[in-house]
Short mmCIF file of C-alpha atoms and ligand atoms in Angstrom, two decimals:
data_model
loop_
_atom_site.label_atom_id
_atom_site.label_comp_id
_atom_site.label_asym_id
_atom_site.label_seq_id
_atom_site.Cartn_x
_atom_site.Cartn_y
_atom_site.Cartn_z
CA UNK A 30 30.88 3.67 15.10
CA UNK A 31 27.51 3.36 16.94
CA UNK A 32 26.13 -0.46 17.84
CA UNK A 33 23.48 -1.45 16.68
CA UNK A 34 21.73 -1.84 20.50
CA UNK A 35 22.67 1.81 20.82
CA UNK A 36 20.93 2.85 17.76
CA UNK A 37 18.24 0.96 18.60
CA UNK A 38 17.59 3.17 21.90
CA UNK A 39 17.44 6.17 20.11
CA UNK A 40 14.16 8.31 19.14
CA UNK A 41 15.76 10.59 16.45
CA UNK A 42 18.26 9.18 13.66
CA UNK A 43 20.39 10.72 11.27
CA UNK A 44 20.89 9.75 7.38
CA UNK A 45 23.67 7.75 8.37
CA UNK A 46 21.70 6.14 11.07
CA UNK A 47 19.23 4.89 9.01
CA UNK A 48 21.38 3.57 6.35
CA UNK A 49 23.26 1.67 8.94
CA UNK A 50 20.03 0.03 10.10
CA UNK A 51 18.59 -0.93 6.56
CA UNK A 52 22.36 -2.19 6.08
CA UNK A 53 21.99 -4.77 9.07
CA UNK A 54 22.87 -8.17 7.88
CA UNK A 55 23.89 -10.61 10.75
CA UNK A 56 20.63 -12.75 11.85
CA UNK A 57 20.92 -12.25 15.28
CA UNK A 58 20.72 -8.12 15.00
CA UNK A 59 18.40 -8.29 12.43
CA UNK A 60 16.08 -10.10 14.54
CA UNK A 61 17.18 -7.38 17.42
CA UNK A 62 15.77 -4.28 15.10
CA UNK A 63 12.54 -6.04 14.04
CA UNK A 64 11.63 -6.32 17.63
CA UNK A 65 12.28 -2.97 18.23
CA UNK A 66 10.28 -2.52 15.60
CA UNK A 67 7.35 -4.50 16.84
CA UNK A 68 7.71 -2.97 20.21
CA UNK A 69 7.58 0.64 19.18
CA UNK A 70 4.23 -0.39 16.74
CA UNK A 71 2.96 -1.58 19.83
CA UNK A 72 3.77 1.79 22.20
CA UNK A 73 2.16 4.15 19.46
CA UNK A 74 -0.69 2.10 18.00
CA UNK A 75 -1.51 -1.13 20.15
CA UNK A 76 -1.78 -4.78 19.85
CA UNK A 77 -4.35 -4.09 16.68
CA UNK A 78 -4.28 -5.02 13.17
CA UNK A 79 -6.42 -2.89 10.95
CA UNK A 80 -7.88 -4.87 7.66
CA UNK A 81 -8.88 -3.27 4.80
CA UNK A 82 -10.78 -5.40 2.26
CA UNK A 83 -9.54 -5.08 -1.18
CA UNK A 84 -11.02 -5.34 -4.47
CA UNK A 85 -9.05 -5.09 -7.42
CA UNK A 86 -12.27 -3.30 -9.68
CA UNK A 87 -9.92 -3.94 -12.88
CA UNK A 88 -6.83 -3.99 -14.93
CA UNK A 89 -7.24 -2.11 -17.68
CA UNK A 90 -4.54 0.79 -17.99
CA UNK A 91 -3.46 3.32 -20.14
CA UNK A 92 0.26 3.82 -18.98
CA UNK A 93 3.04 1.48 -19.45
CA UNK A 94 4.75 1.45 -16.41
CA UNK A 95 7.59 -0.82 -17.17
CA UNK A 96 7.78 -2.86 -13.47
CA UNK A 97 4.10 -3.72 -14.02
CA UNK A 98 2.49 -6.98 -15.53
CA UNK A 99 -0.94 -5.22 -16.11
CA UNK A 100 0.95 -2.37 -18.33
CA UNK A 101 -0.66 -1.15 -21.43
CA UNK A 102 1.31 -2.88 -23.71
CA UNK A 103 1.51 -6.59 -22.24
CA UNK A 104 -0.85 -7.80 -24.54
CA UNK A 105 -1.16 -10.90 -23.41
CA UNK A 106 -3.45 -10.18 -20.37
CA UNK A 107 -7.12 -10.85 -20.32
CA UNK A 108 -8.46 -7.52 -19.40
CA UNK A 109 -11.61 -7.16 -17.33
CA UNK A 110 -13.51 -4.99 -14.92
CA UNK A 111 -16.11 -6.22 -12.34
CA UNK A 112 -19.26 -5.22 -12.78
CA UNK A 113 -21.49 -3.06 -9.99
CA UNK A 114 -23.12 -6.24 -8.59
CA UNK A 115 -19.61 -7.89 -8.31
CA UNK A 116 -18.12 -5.01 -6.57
CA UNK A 117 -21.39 -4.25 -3.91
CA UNK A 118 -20.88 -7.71 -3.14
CA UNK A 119 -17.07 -7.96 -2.55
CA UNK A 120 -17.69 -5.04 -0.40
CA UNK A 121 -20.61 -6.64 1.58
CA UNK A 122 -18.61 -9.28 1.72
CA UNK A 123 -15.65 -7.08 3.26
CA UNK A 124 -18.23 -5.64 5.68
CA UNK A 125 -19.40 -8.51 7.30
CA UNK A 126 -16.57 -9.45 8.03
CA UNK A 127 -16.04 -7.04 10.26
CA UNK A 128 -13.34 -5.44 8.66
CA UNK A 129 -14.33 -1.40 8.93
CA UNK A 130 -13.05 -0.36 5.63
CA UNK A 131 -12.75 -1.26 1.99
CA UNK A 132 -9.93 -0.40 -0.29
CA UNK A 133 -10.35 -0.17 -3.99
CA UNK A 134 -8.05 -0.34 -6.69
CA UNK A 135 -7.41 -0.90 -10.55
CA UNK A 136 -5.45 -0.08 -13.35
CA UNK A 137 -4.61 3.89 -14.20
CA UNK A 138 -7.78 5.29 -16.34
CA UNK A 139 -8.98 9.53 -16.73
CA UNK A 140 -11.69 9.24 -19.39
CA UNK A 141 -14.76 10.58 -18.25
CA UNK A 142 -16.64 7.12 -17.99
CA UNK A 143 -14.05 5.62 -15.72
CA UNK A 144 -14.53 8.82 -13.92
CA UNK A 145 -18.29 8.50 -13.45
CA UNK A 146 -18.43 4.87 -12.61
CA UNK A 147 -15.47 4.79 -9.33
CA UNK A 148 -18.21 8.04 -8.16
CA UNK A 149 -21.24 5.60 -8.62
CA UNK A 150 -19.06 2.93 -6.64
CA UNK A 151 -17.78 4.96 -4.07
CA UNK A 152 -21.74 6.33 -3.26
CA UNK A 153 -22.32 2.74 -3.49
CA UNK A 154 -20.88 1.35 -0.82
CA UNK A 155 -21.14 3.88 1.60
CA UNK A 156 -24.95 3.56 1.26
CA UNK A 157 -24.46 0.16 1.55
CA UNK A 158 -22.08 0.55 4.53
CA UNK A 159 -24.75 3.03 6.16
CA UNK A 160 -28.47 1.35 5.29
CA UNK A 161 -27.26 -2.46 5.90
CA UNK A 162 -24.23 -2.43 7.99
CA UNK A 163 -25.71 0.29 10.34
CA UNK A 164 -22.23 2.05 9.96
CA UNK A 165 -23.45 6.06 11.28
CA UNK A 166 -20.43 8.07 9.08
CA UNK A 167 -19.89 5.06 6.67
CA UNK A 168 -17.19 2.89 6.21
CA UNK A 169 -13.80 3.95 5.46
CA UNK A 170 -12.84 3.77 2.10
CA UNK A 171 -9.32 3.92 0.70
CA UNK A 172 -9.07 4.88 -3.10
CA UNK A 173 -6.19 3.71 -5.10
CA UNK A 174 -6.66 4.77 -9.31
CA UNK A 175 -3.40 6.91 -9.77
CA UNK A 176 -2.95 10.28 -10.69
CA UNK A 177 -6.22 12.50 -11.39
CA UNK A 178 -7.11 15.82 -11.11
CA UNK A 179 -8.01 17.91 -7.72
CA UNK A 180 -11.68 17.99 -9.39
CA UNK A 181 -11.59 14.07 -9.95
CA UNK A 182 -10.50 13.53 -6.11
CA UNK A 183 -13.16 15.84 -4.67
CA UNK A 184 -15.95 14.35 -6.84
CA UNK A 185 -14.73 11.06 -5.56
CA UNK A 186 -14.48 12.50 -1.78
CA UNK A 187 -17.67 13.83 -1.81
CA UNK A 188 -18.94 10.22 -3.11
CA UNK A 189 -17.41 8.60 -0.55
CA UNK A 190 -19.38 10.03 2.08
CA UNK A 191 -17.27 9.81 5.46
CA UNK A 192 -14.41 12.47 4.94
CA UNK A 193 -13.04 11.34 8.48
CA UNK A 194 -12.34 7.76 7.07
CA UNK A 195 -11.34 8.92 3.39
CA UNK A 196 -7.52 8.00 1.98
CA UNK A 197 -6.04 7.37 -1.11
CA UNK A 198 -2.93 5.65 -1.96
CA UNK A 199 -0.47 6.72 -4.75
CA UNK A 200 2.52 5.43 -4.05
CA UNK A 201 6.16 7.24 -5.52
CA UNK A 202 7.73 4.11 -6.49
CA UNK A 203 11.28 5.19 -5.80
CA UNK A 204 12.28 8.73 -4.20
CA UNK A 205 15.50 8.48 -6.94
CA UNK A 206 14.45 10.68 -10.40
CA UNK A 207 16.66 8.85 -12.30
CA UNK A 208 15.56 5.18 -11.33
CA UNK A 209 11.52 7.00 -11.87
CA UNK A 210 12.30 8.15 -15.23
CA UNK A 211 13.84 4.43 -16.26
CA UNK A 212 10.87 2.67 -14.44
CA UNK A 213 8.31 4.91 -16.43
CA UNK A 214 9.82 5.39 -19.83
CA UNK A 215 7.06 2.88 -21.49
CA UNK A 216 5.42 3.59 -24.91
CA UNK A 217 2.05 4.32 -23.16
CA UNK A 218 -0.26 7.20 -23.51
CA UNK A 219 1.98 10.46 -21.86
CA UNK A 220 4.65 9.06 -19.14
CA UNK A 221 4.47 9.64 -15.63
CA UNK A 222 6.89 12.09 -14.26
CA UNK A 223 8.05 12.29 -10.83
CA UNK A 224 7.19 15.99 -10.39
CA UNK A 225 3.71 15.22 -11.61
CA UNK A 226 3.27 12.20 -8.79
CA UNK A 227 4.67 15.08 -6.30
CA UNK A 228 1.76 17.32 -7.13
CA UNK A 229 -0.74 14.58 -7.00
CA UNK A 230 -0.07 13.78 -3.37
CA UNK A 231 -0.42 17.60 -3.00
CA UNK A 232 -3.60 17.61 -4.74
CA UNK A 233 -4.92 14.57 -2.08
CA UNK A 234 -3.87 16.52 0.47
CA UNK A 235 -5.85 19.37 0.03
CA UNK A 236 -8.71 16.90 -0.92
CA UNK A 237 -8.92 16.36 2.69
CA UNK A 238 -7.38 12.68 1.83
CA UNK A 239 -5.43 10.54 4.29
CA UNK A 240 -2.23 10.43 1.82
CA UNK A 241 -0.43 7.13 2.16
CA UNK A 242 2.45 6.82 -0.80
CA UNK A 243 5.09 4.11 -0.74
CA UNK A 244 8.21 2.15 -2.84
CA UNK A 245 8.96 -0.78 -4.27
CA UNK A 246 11.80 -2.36 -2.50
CA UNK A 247 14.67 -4.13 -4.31
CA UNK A 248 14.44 -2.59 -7.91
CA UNK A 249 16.80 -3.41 -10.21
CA UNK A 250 19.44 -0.03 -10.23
CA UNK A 251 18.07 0.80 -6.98
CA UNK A 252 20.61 1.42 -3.92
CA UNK A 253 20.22 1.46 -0.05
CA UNK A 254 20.66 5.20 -0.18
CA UNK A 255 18.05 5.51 -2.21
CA UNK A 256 15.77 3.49 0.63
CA UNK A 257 17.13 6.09 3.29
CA UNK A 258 16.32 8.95 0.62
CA UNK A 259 13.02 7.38 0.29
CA UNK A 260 12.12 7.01 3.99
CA UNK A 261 13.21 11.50 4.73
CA UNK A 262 11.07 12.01 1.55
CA UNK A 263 8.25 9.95 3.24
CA UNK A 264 8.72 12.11 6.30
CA UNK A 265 8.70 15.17 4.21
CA UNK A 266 5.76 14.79 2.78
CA UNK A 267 4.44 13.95 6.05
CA UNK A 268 2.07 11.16 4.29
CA UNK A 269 -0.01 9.16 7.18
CA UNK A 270 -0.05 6.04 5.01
CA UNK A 271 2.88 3.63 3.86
CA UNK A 272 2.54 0.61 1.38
CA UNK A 273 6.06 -0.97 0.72
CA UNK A 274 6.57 -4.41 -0.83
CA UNK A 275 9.29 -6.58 -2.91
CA UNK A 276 10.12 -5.60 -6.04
CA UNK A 277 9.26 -9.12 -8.23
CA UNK A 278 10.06 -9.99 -11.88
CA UNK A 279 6.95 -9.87 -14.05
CA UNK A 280 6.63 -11.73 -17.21
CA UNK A 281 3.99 -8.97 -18.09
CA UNK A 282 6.53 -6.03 -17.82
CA UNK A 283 9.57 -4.99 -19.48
CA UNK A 284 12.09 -5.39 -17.41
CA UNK A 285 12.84 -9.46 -17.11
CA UNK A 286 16.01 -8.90 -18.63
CA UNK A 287 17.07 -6.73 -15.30
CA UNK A 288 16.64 -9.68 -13.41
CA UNK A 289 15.24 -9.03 -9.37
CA UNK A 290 16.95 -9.83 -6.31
CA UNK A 291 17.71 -13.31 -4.35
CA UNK A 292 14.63 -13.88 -2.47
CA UNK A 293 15.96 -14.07 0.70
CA UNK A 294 18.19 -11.43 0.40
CA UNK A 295 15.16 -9.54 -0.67
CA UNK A 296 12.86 -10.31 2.22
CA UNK A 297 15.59 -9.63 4.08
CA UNK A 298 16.19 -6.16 2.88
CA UNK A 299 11.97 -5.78 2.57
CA UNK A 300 11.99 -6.32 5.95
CA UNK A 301 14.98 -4.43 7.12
CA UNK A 302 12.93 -1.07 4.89
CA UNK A 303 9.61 -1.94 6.92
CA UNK A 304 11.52 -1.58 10.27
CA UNK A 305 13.93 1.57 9.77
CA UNK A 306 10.95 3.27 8.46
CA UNK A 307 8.91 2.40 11.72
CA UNK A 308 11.61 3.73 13.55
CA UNK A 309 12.11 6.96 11.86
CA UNK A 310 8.03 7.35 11.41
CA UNK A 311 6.77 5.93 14.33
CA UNK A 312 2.83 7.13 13.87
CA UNK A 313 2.24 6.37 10.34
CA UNK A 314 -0.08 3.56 9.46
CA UNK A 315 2.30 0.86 7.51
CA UNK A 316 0.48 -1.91 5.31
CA UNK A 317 2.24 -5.51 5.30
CA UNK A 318 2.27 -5.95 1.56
CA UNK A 319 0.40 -8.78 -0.65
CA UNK A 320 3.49 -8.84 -2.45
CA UNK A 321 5.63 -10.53 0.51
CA UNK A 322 3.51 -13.81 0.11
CA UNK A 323 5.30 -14.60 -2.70
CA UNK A 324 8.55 -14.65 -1.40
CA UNK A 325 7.55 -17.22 1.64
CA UNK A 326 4.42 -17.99 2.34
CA UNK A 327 2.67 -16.25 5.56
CA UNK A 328 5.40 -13.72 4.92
CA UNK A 329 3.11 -11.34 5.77
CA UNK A 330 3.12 -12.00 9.39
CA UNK A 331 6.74 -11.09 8.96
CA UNK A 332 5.23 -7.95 7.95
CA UNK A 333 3.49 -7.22 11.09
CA UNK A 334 6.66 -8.66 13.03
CA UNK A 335 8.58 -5.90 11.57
CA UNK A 336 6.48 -2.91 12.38
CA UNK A 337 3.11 -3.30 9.68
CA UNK A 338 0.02 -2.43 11.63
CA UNK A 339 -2.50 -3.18 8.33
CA UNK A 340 -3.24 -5.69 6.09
CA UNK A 341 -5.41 -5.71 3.19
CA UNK A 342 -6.95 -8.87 2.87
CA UNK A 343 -7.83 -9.59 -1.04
CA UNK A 344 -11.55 -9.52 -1.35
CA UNK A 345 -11.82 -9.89 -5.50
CA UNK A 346 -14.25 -12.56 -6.29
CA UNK A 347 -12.11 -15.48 -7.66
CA UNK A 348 -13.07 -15.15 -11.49
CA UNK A 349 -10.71 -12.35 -11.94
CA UNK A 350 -8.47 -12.09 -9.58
CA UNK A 351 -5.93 -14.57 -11.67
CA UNK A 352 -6.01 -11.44 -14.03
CA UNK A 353 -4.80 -8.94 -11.53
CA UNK A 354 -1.17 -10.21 -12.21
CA UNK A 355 1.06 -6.99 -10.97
CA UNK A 356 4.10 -9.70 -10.75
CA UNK A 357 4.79 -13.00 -11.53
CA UNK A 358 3.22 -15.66 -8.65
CA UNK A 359 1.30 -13.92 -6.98
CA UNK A 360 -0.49 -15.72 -4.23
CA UNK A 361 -4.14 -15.69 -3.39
CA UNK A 362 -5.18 -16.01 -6.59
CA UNK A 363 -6.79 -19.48 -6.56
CA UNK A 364 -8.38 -18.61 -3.17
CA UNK A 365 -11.89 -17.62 -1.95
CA UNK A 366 -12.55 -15.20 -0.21
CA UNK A 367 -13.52 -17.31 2.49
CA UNK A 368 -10.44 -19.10 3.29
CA UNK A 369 -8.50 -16.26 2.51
CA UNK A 370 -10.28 -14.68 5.85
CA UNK A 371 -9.18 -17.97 7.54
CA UNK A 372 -5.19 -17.25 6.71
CA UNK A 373 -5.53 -14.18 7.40
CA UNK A 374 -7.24 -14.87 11.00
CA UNK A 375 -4.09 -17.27 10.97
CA UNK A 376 -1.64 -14.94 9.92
CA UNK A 377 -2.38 -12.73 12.15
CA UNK A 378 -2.36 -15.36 15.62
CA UNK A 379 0.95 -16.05 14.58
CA UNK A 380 1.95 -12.50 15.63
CA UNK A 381 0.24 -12.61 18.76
CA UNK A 382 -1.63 -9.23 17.49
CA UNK A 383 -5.26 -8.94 17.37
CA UNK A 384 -7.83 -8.01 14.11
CA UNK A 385 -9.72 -4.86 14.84
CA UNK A 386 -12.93 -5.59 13.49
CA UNK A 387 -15.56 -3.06 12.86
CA UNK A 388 -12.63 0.04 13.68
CA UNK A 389 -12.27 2.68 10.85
CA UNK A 390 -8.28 2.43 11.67
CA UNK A 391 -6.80 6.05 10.47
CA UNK A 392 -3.73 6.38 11.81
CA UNK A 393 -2.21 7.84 14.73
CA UNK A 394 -0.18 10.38 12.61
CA UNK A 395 -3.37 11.52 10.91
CA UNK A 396 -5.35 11.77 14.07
CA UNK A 397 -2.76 14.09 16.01
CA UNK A 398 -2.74 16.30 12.72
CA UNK A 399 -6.44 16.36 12.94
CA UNK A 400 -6.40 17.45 16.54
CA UNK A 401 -3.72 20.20 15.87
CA UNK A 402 -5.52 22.19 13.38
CA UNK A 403 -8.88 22.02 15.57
CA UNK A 404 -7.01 23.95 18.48
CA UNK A 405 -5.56 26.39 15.72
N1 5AD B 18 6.67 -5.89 -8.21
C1 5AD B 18 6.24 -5.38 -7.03
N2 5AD B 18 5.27 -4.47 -6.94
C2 5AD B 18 4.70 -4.05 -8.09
N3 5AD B 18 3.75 -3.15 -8.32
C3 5AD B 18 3.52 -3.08 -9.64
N4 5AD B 18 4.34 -3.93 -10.28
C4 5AD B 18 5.09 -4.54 -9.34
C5 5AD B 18 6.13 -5.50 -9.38
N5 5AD B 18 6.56 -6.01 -10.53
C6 5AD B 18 3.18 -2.31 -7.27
C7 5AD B 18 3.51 -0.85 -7.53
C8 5AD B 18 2.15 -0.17 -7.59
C9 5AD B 18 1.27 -1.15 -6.85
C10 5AD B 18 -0.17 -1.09 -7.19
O1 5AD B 18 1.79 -2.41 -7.22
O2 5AD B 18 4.27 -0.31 -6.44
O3 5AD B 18 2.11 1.10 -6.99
#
C-alpha cells in the first residue's frame, strides 16, 4: 500500500486514493495532508481570502427537509424576512467593507411574490454597488434560494447586473440517493428529489451562473465512500464553487433521534473532506463553512488551513439572525456586524493569509473555462 507522503506527491488520484486520504487518522499525517492542502491553495489561487458578505433575507420555507431547523414543519420558529431597507443596508454594510461581493440566502420559496421581490433585491444592490460604491460591472452577487426554474434564474441574472461576477449555490447534500431520499422524505409541500437537484445545477449552468454545490459532512447513515463518491460527482459536474460543513443535530429538524457525530471526530473528518477535495479539485473556489464555528471556536481558520480560499462573513443585522437557526448553536448570532468583521480580520491573521478586499473573487476553475470557450 501507498504512504501517505507518496500520495501526497501525486497530481491525479484514484477512488481508492482518495478514500485513503479522507480515512487518515493519526495526528501527525493528518496535519501532513492539510498542509499539502494549504500549499497547493496557495500554488493555484494565492495567499488571498475572498469574503462574501452574507445576509440571511429569511427563513420562511415550504419544504421540510428533515436535517434542517428552519423546515416547514418546526413550528416553533419565529419566522421573518428583512425588509428592503434592512437588506440595502446589510449590503452597504458588506460593501464598505471592502468585501467585493454579497451573498444572499433564505429559506426555499417559488410563489410569484417571493419571485418578484429577490429580482427587486438583486437590481437593488447592484445599483447600489454601481451609483455609491463606484463598482463599474457591479458587485458580485452569489444567490442561494434553492431549486427554481431556468426562467426564475435568468430573471434573477439579468437583475443582478454583472454576469461576470454572478453564482448561485445549491448544494446536493449527499451524492448517495438513498441517504437524499431519507434526508428529504418530510411532510412538506412536494419532496425534493435528487434527479430534480441534478437538473437544477444544469439549469444554473446554462444561466450563465458560477455553479458552486456542496455536502453536509458527517450525516447520520452516511459513509466515507459516500464522501469519495461525493468529491468524483463534484468533479463531474465540473461545479466552480464548493460549500461543505459539519453535519450538526438540530432541535428544529427531525432527525435528533439519529444522533450526529463526536465533535472532534467530526472536525476531524470535516477537515480531512475539505483537504482530499482540494487535492482532487485543485481550482475550485472552496468556502470555510459557518457551520465549523460551532464545533471549536475560530474553527474556521482551520478551514482555510485545510485548503478553503472563502469565507462568508455573516452580515444579517442582529434582530434576526437568532432566527436563522439551520442547527443547534450556531455561533454569530449574538454578534454585530461590526465585531464580527473584527474575528474575521482575526481569523484570518491566524492563517497567515490575506483578505482581498474590493476583488470580485470567481474562481480559478471558472476563469480558465471562461478563457476556453473565448478561443473556441
Ligand atoms: N447541519 C449542517 N448543515 C445544515 N444545513 C441545513 N441544516 C443543517 C444541519 N443540521 C445546510 C445545508 C443547506 C445549507 C443552507 O445549510 O447543507 O444546503
Amino acid at each position: 500500500m501507498k504512504s501517505l507522503a507518496e500520495l501526497l506527491q501525486q497530481s491525479a488520484f484514484s477512488e481508492a486514493d482518495l478514500l485513503r486520504l479522507l480515512k487518515t487518522s493519526d495526528p501527525a499525517q493528518c496535519q501532513a495532508l492539510y498542509a499539502e492542502a494549504f500549499r497547493r491553495t496557495t500554488l493555484v489561487h494565492g495567499n488571498t481570502i475572498y469574503f462574501r458578505g452574507l445576509i440571511e433575507i429569511s427563513n420562511i420555507c415550504v419544504y421540510d427537509c428533515r436535517y434542517c431547523g428552519i423546515r416547514k414543519g418546526n413550528a416553533a420558529a419565529r419566522r421573518y424576512t428583512l425588509s428592503m431597507d434592512e437588506i440595502l443596508e446589510a449590503a452597504r454594510y458588506a460593501l464598505k467593507a471592502g468585501y467585493g461581493s454579497v451573498a444572499l440566502q433564505s429559506g426555499e420559496r417559488n410563489d410569484p411574490k417571493f419571485i418578484d421581490f429577490i429580482e427587486e433585491i438583486c437590481a437593488a444592490i447592484h445599483d447600489m454597488s454601481v451609483k455609491e460604491f463606484g463598482i463599474a460591472q457591479g458587485c458580485g452577487m452569489t444567490l442561494s434560494f434553492g431549486e427554481q426554474t431556468p426562467q426564475t434564474y435568468e430573471r434573477w441574472a439579468a437583475a443582478a447586473g454583472n454576469r461576470n461576477a454572478l453564482r448561485y449555490l445549491l448544494r446536493i447534500e449527499t451524492s448517495n440517493q438513498k441517504l437524499f431520499a431519507r434526508l428529504h422524505s418530510g411532510q412538506g409541500k412536494a419532496q425534493k428529489t435528487y434527479a430534480a437537484r441534478l437538473q437544477a445545477l444544469a439549469d444554473l449552468r446554462n444561466a450563465g451562473y458560477q455553479v458552486g454545490t456542496g455536502v453536509m459532512i458527517g450525516i447520520p447513515g452516511q459513509t466515507e465512500e459516500d464522501l469519495v463518491r461525493d468529491i468524483l460527482t463534484f468533479r463531474e459536474l465540473d461545479v466552480d464553487m464548493l460549500g461543505m460543513g459539519p453535519y450538526l443535530v438540530s432541535h428544529g429538524g427531525a432527525m435528533i433521534d439519529e444522533g450526529m457525530m463526536q465533535k472532534d471526530a467530526l472536525l476531524r473528518l470535516t477537515r480531512n473532506m475539505l483537504s482530499t477535495t482540494r487535492l482532487a479539485l485543485p481550482t475550485v473556489n472552496i468556502a470555510a463553512a459557518t457551520a465549523l464555528e460551532t464545533l471549536q471556536t475560530g474553527a474556521r481558520s482551520l478551514g482555510v488551513l485545510s485548503g478553503c480560499n472563502v469565507m462568508m462573513p455573516n452580515v444579517t443585522p442582529q434582530r434576526t439572525r437568532a432566527s436563522y437557526q439551520l442547527y443547534d448553536n450556531k455561533q454569530g448570532t449574538e454578534a454585530e456586524p461590526d465585531s464580527n468583521v473584527m474575528l474575521e480580520a482575526e481569523l484570518i491573521a491566524k492563517t497567515g493569509r490575506k483578505i482581498g478586499r474590493h476583488l470580485l473573487g470567481s474562481s480559478v476553475h471558472f476563469r480558465s473555462r471562461q478563457e476556453g470557450s473565448k478561443q473556441n
